[in-house]
CSV table of C-alpha atoms in Angstrom, one decimal:
chain,number,residue,atom,x,y,z
A,1,MET,CA,-68.7,-37.4,32.5
A,2,LYS,CA,-68.1,-33.9,32.2
A,3,SER,CA,-65.7,-33.4,34.9
A,4,ILE,CA,-63.7,-36.2,33.4
A,5,LYS,CA,-64.1,-34.2,30.0
A,6,PHE,CA,-62.8,-30.9,32.0
A,7,LYS,CA,-59.9,-32.3,33.8
A,8,THR,CA,-58.6,-33.9,30.4
A,9,VAL,CA,-58.7,-30.8,28.9
A,10,ILE,CA,-56.8,-29.5,31.9
A,11,PHE,CA,-54.3,-31.7,31.5
A,12,ILE,CA,-53.9,-31.5,28.2
A,13,ALA,CA,-53.3,-27.6,28.5
A,14,LEU,CA,-50.6,-28.2,31.1
A,15,LEU,CA,-48.6,-30.9,29.6
A,16,SER,CA,-48.6,-28.2,26.3
A,17,LEU,CA,-47.2,-25.7,28.5
A,18,LEU,CA,-44.6,-27.8,30.3
A,19,MET,CA,-43.8,-28.9,26.4
A,20,LEU,CA,-43.2,-25.5,25.3
A,21,SER,CA,-41.2,-24.3,28.2
A,22,GLY,CA,-38.9,-27.2,27.6
A,23,CYS,CA,-38.4,-26.6,24.1
A,24,HIS,CA,-37.9,-22.9,25.0
A,25,SER,CA,-35.4,-23.6,27.6
A,26,GLU,CA,-33.3,-26.4,25.1
A,27,THR,CA,-33.1,-23.8,22.4
A,28,THR,CA,-32.2,-20.4,24.3
A,29,ASP,CA,-28.5,-19.6,23.7
A,30,PRO,CA,-26.7,-17.1,25.8
A,31,GLN,CA,-26.5,-13.6,23.8
A,32,PRO,CA,-23.2,-12.5,22.9
A,33,SER,CA,-21.9,-9.2,24.6
A,34,GLU,CA,-21.6,-6.1,23.2
A,35,THR,CA,-17.5,-6.5,22.7
A,36,GLU,CA,-17.9,-10.1,21.6
A,37,ALA,CA,-20.7,-8.7,18.6
A,38,ALA,CA,-18.3,-6.2,17.7
A,39,GLU,CA,-15.8,-8.3,17.2
A,40,ALA,CA,-17.5,-11.0,15.1
A,41,GLU,CA,-18.5,-8.7,12.7
A,42,LEU,CA,-14.6,-7.3,12.3
A,43,LYS,CA,-13.8,-8.4,8.4
A,44,ARG,CA,-10.4,-8.1,6.5
A,45,LEU,CA,-10.8,-5.3,4.0
A,46,ASP,CA,-11.6,-6.8,0.8
A,47,TYR,CA,-9.3,-4.7,-1.4
A,48,LYS,CA,-8.2,-5.9,-4.8
A,49,ILE,CA,-5.3,-5.0,-6.9
A,50,ASP,CA,-6.3,-2.5,-9.7
A,51,TYR,CA,-3.9,-1.6,-11.8
A,52,HIS,CA,-6.1,1.3,-13.0
A,53,VAL,CA,-6.0,3.2,-10.0
A,54,ILE,CA,-4.2,6.3,-10.0
A,55,SER,CA,-3.9,8.8,-6.9
A,56,PRO,CA,-4.8,12.2,-6.9
A,57,PHE,CA,-1.4,13.2,-6.0
A,58,LEU,CA,0.2,11.9,-8.9
A,59,GLU,CA,-3.1,13.1,-10.8
A,60,ALA,CA,-1.9,16.6,-10.2
A,61,TYR,CA,1.2,15.8,-12.0
A,62,TYR,CA,0.4,14.0,-15.5
A,63,ASP,CA,-1.7,15.3,-17.7
A,64,GLU,CA,-4.9,13.5,-19.2
A,65,GLN,CA,-3.1,12.2,-22.6
A,66,THR,CA,-0.5,10.3,-20.6
A,67,ILE,CA,-3.1,8.7,-17.5
A,68,ASP,CA,-5.2,7.8,-20.8
A,69,LEU,CA,-1.9,6.3,-22.4
A,70,ALA,CA,-0.8,4.4,-19.3
A,71,HIS,CA,-4.6,3.1,-18.9
A,72,LYS,CA,-4.2,1.7,-22.1
A,73,ALA,CA,-0.7,0.4,-21.8
A,74,ILE,CA,-1.8,-1.6,-18.7
A,75,ASP,CA,-4.7,-3.3,-20.8
A,76,ALA,CA,-2.5,-3.9,-23.6
A,77,PHE,CA,0.0,-5.7,-21.1
A,78,LEU,CA,-2.9,-7.7,-19.4
A,79,ASN,CA,-4.2,-9.1,-22.7
A,80,ASP,CA,-0.5,-10.0,-24.0
A,81,SER,CA,0.0,-7.0,-26.5
A,82,LEU,CA,2.8,-5.1,-26.4
A,83,GLU,CA,2.4,-1.8,-28.4
A,84,ILE,CA,-0.2,0.7,-27.9
A,85,ALA,CA,-1.4,3.2,-30.6
A,86,THR,CA,-0.9,6.6,-29.2
A,87,PRO,CA,-1.1,10.3,-30.9
A,88,ASP,CA,1.9,11.6,-31.9
A,89,VAL,CA,4.6,11.8,-29.2
A,90,ASN,CA,8.2,12.0,-28.5
A,91,ARG,CA,10.5,10.2,-26.2
A,92,ARG,CA,9.8,12.6,-23.2
A,93,ASP,CA,6.0,11.6,-23.7
A,94,ILE,CA,6.5,7.6,-23.6
A,95,GLU,CA,9.4,8.4,-20.4
A,96,ASN,CA,6.2,9.7,-18.9
A,97,ILE,CA,4.0,7.3,-19.5
A,98,HIS,CA,6.4,5.0,-18.3
A,99,SER,CA,7.2,6.5,-15.0
A,100,LEU,CA,3.4,6.4,-14.1
A,101,LEU,CA,3.3,2.9,-15.1
A,102,ARG,CA,5.9,2.3,-12.2
A,103,TYR,CA,3.5,3.4,-9.8
A,104,MET,CA,0.3,1.8,-11.1
A,105,CYS,CA,1.3,-1.3,-12.6
A,106,PRO,CA,4.5,-3.2,-10.9
A,107,PRO,CA,4.6,-6.0,-13.0
A,108,PHE,CA,4.8,-3.6,-16.5
A,109,ALA,CA,7.7,-2.0,-14.6
A,110,ALA,CA,9.5,-5.3,-13.7
A,111,PHE,CA,9.1,-7.1,-16.8
A,112,CYS,CA,8.8,-4.6,-19.8
A,113,GLU,CA,11.7,-2.8,-21.6
A,114,VAL,CA,10.0,-0.2,-23.1
A,115,ARG,CA,11.4,0.9,-26.8
A,116,TYR,CA,13.4,4.2,-26.4
A,117,ASP,CA,14.7,3.5,-29.9
A,118,MET,CA,14.1,7.4,-31.0
A,119,ASP,CA,15.4,10.7,-30.0
A,120,PHE,CA,13.7,13.6,-28.2
A,121,THR,CA,12.7,15.6,-31.1
A,122,THR,CA,11.4,12.5,-33.3
A,123,VAL,CA,7.6,12.0,-33.2
A,124,VAL,CA,6.2,8.2,-33.3
A,125,ASN,CA,2.6,7.1,-33.0
A,126,LYS,CA,2.9,4.2,-30.8
A,127,MET,CA,4.6,2.9,-27.8
A,128,THR,CA,6.4,-0.4,-28.2
A,129,TRP,CA,7.8,-2.8,-25.3
A,130,GLU,CA,9.1,-6.5,-24.9
A,131,TYR,CA,9.2,-9.1,-22.4
A,132,ARG,CA,12.2,-9.1,-20.4
A,133,ILE,CA,11.1,-13.1,-19.9
A,134,PRO,CA,8.8,-15.6,-21.2
A,135,ARG,CA,4.9,-14.6,-21.0
A,136,GLU,CA,4.6,-17.5,-18.9
A,137,GLU,CA,7.2,-17.0,-16.9
A,138,ILE,CA,5.3,-13.5,-16.4
A,139,GLU,CA,1.8,-15.0,-15.3
A,140,LYS,CA,3.6,-17.0,-12.7
A,141,GLU,CA,5.4,-13.9,-11.2
A,142,MET,CA,2.2,-11.8,-11.0
A,143,GLU,CA,0.8,-14.5,-8.9
A,144,ARG,CA,3.6,-14.2,-6.6
A,145,PHE,CA,3.4,-10.7,-6.4
A,146,ARG,CA,-0.4,-10.9,-5.6
A,147,LEU,CA,0.4,-13.0,-2.7
A,148,ALA,CA,3.5,-10.3,-1.5
A,149,VAL,CA,0.7,-7.7,-1.6
A,150,ASP,CA,-1.9,-9.9,0.2
A,151,ASN,CA,0.7,-10.5,2.6
A,152,CYS,CA,1.2,-6.6,3.1
A,153,MET,CA,-2.6,-6.1,3.6
A,154,GLU,CA,-3.1,-8.8,5.9
A,155,ASP,CA,-4.1,-6.4,9.1
A,156,VAL,CA,-6.0,-4.0,7.4
A,157,TYR,CA,-9.9,-4.3,8.3
A,158,GLU,CA,-13.3,-2.9,7.1
A,159,GLY,CA,-13.8,0.2,9.0
A,160,ASP,CA,-10.0,1.2,9.8
A,161,THR,CA,-8.8,4.8,9.7
A,162,ASP,CA,-6.4,6.2,7.0
A,163,ALA,CA,-3.9,6.2,9.5
A,164,MET,CA,-4.6,2.8,10.6
A,165,LYS,CA,-4.2,1.3,7.6
A,166,ALA,CA,-1.2,3.4,6.8
A,167,LEU,CA,0.2,1.7,9.9
A,168,SER,CA,-0.5,-1.7,9.3
A,169,ILE,CA,0.9,-1.6,5.6
A,170,TYR,CA,4.1,0.2,6.2
A,171,TYR,CA,4.9,-2.1,9.6
A,172,ALA,CA,4.2,-5.1,7.7
A,173,TYR,CA,6.1,-4.1,4.5
A,174,SER,CA,9.2,-2.2,5.8
A,175,LYS,CA,9.9,-4.6,8.3
A,176,ASP,CA,11.4,-7.5,6.4
A,177,LEU,CA,12.7,-4.5,3.9
A,178,GLU,CA,16.6,-4.8,3.3
A,179,TYR,CA,18.5,-2.1,1.4
A,180,ASP,CA,20.2,-3.4,-2.2
A,181,TYR,CA,23.5,-2.3,-2.4
A,182,ALA,CA,24.2,-4.7,-5.3
A,183,ALA,CA,21.7,-3.5,-7.6
A,184,TYR,CA,23.8,-1.0,-9.7
A,185,ASP,CA,26.7,-3.3,-9.9
A,186,MET,CA,24.4,-6.1,-11.9
A,187,ASP,CA,23.7,-6.8,-15.7
A,188,GLU,CA,20.9,-4.2,-17.3
A,189,ASP,CA,18.1,-6.9,-16.9
A,190,ALA,CA,19.1,-8.3,-13.3
A,191,SER,CA,19.4,-4.4,-12.4
A,192,PHE,CA,16.3,-3.3,-13.7
A,193,TYR,CA,14.4,-6.0,-12.0
A,194,ARG,CA,15.9,-5.5,-8.5
A,195,THR,CA,15.2,-1.6,-8.9
A,196,SER,CA,11.4,-2.1,-9.7
A,197,PRO,CA,8.9,-1.4,-7.1
A,198,PHE,CA,8.0,-5.2,-8.2
A,199,CYS,CA,10.9,-6.2,-6.3
A,200,ALA,CA,10.5,-4.4,-3.3
A,201,ILE,CA,7.0,-5.7,-2.5
A,202,THR,CA,7.7,-9.1,-3.7
A,203,ASP,CA,11.4,-9.9,-2.5
A,204,HIS,CA,11.4,-7.2,0.3
A,205,THR,CA,14.8,-5.3,-1.5
A,206,GLY,CA,15.7,-2.2,-3.2
A,207,VAL,CA,16.5,1.1,-3.2
A,208,CYS,CA,15.3,4.2,-2.0
A,209,TYR,CA,12.8,5.3,-5.3
A,210,ASN,CA,11.5,1.3,-6.2
A,211,ILE,CA,10.8,0.8,-2.3
A,212,SER,CA,9.1,4.3,-1.9
A,213,GLU,CA,7.0,3.3,-5.3
A,214,GLY,CA,6.0,-0.2,-3.8
A,215,LEU,CA,4.7,1.7,-1.0
A,216,ALA,CA,2.6,4.2,-2.8
A,217,PHE,CA,1.3,1.5,-4.6
A,218,LEU,CA,0.2,-0.7,-1.4
A,219,PHE,CA,-1.1,2.7,0.1
A,220,ASN,CA,-3.0,3.9,-3.2
A,221,MET,CA,-4.7,0.1,-3.5
A,222,VAL,CA,-6.4,1.0,0.1
A,223,GLY,CA,-7.8,3.9,-1.0
A,224,ILE,CA,-4.9,6.3,0.3
A,225,ASN,CA,-3.5,9.0,-1.5
A,226,ALA,CA,0.1,8.6,-1.9
A,227,GLY,CA,3.0,9.5,-4.2
A,228,SER,CA,6.8,9.9,-3.8
A,229,VAL,CA,9.4,12.4,-3.6
A,230,GLY,CA,12.8,13.4,-2.8
A,231,SER,CA,15.6,15.8,-2.8
A,232,TYR,CA,19.3,15.8,-3.7
A,233,GLU,CA,20.4,17.9,-0.8
A,234,GLY,CA,20.7,17.1,2.7
A,235,ALA,CA,22.1,13.1,3.5
A,236,GLY,CA,22.3,12.9,-0.2
A,237,ALA,CA,20.0,12.5,-3.4
A,238,HIS,CA,17.2,10.5,-1.8
A,239,GLU,CA,13.3,9.6,-2.4
A,240,TRP,CA,10.5,8.9,0.0
A,241,VAL,CA,6.8,8.6,0.2
A,242,ILE,CA,4.2,11.6,0.8
A,243,ALA,CA,0.7,10.3,1.7
A,244,GLN,CA,-2.8,11.7,3.0
A,245,LEU,CA,-4.2,10.4,6.0
A,246,ASP,CA,-7.3,11.4,7.1
A,247,GLY,CA,-6.9,14.8,5.1
A,248,GLN,CA,-3.4,15.6,6.3
A,249,TYR,CA,-0.5,14.9,4.4
A,250,TYR,CA,3.1,13.2,5.8
A,251,TYR,CA,6.4,11.9,4.5
A,252,PHE,CA,7.1,8.1,5.1
A,253,ASP,CA,10.6,6.8,4.8
A,254,ALA,CA,10.5,3.0,4.5
A,255,THR,CA,14.1,2.6,3.2
A,256,TRP,CA,15.4,4.6,6.1
A,257,GLU,CA,13.9,1.5,8.1
A,258,ALA,CA,15.7,-0.6,6.7
A,259,GLY,CA,18.6,0.7,8.2
A,260,TYR,CA,17.6,-0.9,11.7
A,261,PRO,CA,18.8,-4.2,10.8
A,262,GLU,CA,19.0,-5.8,14.1
A,263,ASN,CA,15.0,-4.1,15.3
A,264,ASP,CA,11.5,-3.6,13.8
A,265,SER,CA,11.4,0.6,13.2
A,266,LEU,CA,8.7,3.0,12.8
A,267,THR,CA,11.2,6.2,13.3
A,268,TYR,CA,9.9,7.5,9.6
A,269,PHE,CA,6.3,6.5,9.8
A,270,ALA,CA,3.7,9.8,9.0
A,271,ILE,CA,6.7,12.6,10.1
A,272,THR,CA,6.8,16.5,9.2
A,273,GLU,CA,8.2,18.5,6.5
A,274,GLU,CA,9.9,19.8,9.9
A,275,ASP,CA,11.1,16.6,10.7
A,276,ARG,CA,12.8,15.5,7.7
A,277,ALA,CA,14.3,19.1,7.3
A,278,GLY,CA,15.9,18.5,10.6
A,279,TRP,CA,16.5,15.2,12.4
A,280,ALA,CA,15.2,13.1,9.5
A,281,GLY,CA,18.0,13.5,7.1
A,282,GLY,CA,18.3,17.1,6.7
A,283,TYR,CA,16.2,18.1,3.7
A,284,PRO,CA,15.1,21.8,3.2
A,285,ALA,CA,11.6,21.8,2.2
A,286,GLU,CA,12.6,23.8,-0.7
A,287,SER,CA,14.7,21.1,-2.0
A,288,VAL,CA,11.8,18.3,-2.2
A,289,VAL,CA,10.6,17.7,-5.9
A,290,PHE,CA,8.4,15.2,-7.7
A,291,ALA,CA,9.7,13.1,-10.6
A,292,ALA,CA,13.1,14.9,-9.9
A,293,VAL,CA,12.3,18.5,-11.0
A,294,VAL,CA,8.8,19.5,-9.9
A,295,PRO,CA,9.4,21.3,-6.8
A,296,ILE,CA,6.1,20.8,-4.1
A,297,GLU,CA,7.0,23.1,-1.2
A,298,GLY,CA,4.1,25.3,-0.2
A,299,LYS,CA,1.6,22.9,-2.1
A,300,TYR,CA,1.1,20.5,0.9
A,301,ASP,CA,0.7,20.7,4.7
A,302,LEU,CA,3.1,18.6,6.2
A,303,SER,CA,3.0,20.3,9.9
A,304,ASP,CA,0.5,17.7,11.9
A,305,THR,CA,2.8,16.5,14.7
A,306,ARG,CA,0.3,13.6,16.0
A,307,PHE,CA,2.4,10.8,15.4
A,308,GLU,CA,5.4,12.1,17.0
A,309,SER,CA,5.1,10.4,20.3
A,310,ILE,CA,6.0,7.1,18.5
A,311,HIS,CA,9.0,8.7,16.7
A,312,GLY,CA,12.7,8.8,18.7
A,313,ASP,CA,14.6,5.9,20.2
A,314,ALA,CA,11.8,3.7,21.2
A,315,ALA,CA,10.6,3.7,17.5
A,316,ALA,CA,13.8,2.1,16.6
A,317,SER,CA,13.4,-0.9,18.7
A,318,VAL,CA,9.9,-2.0,17.9
A,319,LYS,CA,9.2,-5.6,18.7
A,320,SER,CA,6.0,-6.2,17.6
A,321,VAL,CA,2.5,-3.9,16.6
A,322,THR,CA,-0.9,-5.4,17.6
A,323,LEU,CA,-3.7,-3.4,16.3
A,324,ASP,CA,-7.3,-3.2,18.1
A,325,HIS,CA,-9.5,-2.9,14.8
A,326,LYS,CA,-12.7,-2.6,17.3
A,327,ASN,CA,-11.4,0.6,19.0
A,328,GLN,CA,-8.5,1.7,16.5
A,329,ILE,CA,-6.0,1.8,19.1
A,330,ALA,CA,-1.9,0.6,18.0
A,331,HIS,CA,-0.4,-1.2,20.7
A,332,ILE,CA,3.3,-0.4,19.9
A,333,GLU,CA,5.8,-2.8,21.8
A,334,THR,CA,9.5,-1.4,21.9
A,335,ASP,CA,12.5,-2.8,24.1
A,336,SER,CA,11.7,0.2,26.6
A,337,GLU,CA,7.6,0.4,26.3
A,338,THR,CA,4.7,0.0,25.1
A,339,ILE,CA,3.0,2.7,23.1
A,340,ASN,CA,-0.4,2.9,23.0
A,341,PHE,CA,-1.7,4.8,20.2
A,342,ASP,CA,-5.2,6.0,19.2
A,343,MET,CA,-5.3,5.9,15.5
A,344,ARG,CA,-8.7,7.9,14.7
């Protein structure tokens, strides 16, 4: 009897081990490689459109009152109001608020006509505007704008360097741009819209100043410090973006990329002050200004040449840009070569 019991116990124990072994083999999956695990962790940047964002570059050129009133105007606009109370301001003050709103809130710039029915000496205590189209149409246009911005952000990922973010946005934004030669030959409402940063982002067309304002807005949405500057010398009156990537300043000229209608181009991505004064337009450093009048020479170090290898003839014939977000490498395929650029 004891022998039978002992054998029964042994049998049950062995059966249990076999069952456990079988369960283990059925539920064990192969472990992902380090590369697969890293790729699985890649996520698109969870950005949001925030019309209250203002870059440090812009903060340096607008006083606190102007910035505060711009925030209030944005809140009023988003809540379907047509005015804000102000301290005593004159026409020049309102013009400054309006110019800042072009960078911060492109829908306001496109669809609100600010009232300037005062001279430069008259003091007023409110800022008012009118809608250029019905409010319900503005709401639809703002959704169209949101989708257009999202398209420009489609290949921006969490963990990207500023340089990687900038290249992704710049290429997505500039590759379909067309210069709007007819913008100034239209009636006032149409011209006002066609030269707004909203139009540059949403309709992929514009002139130098709204194209640069649109790019600065996109950069600012992902935390890249940006604004726009210009010059009246060199190749003629022109405006472009200044932005800070990983601590270093560069110029970006999406407008002139539109000058390559048969190809995509990266010719004017992250160029230096010396480039701008030389082959990239002949604009001397001392001629570059913010808001048409404020010189910027000597305020920013624009000498870094790290992106020099992606300029030149090859950059004017870009066929595709593939971004390796895991390794922060940009693979730029041109008609003549493939440039593998480390964006770290």
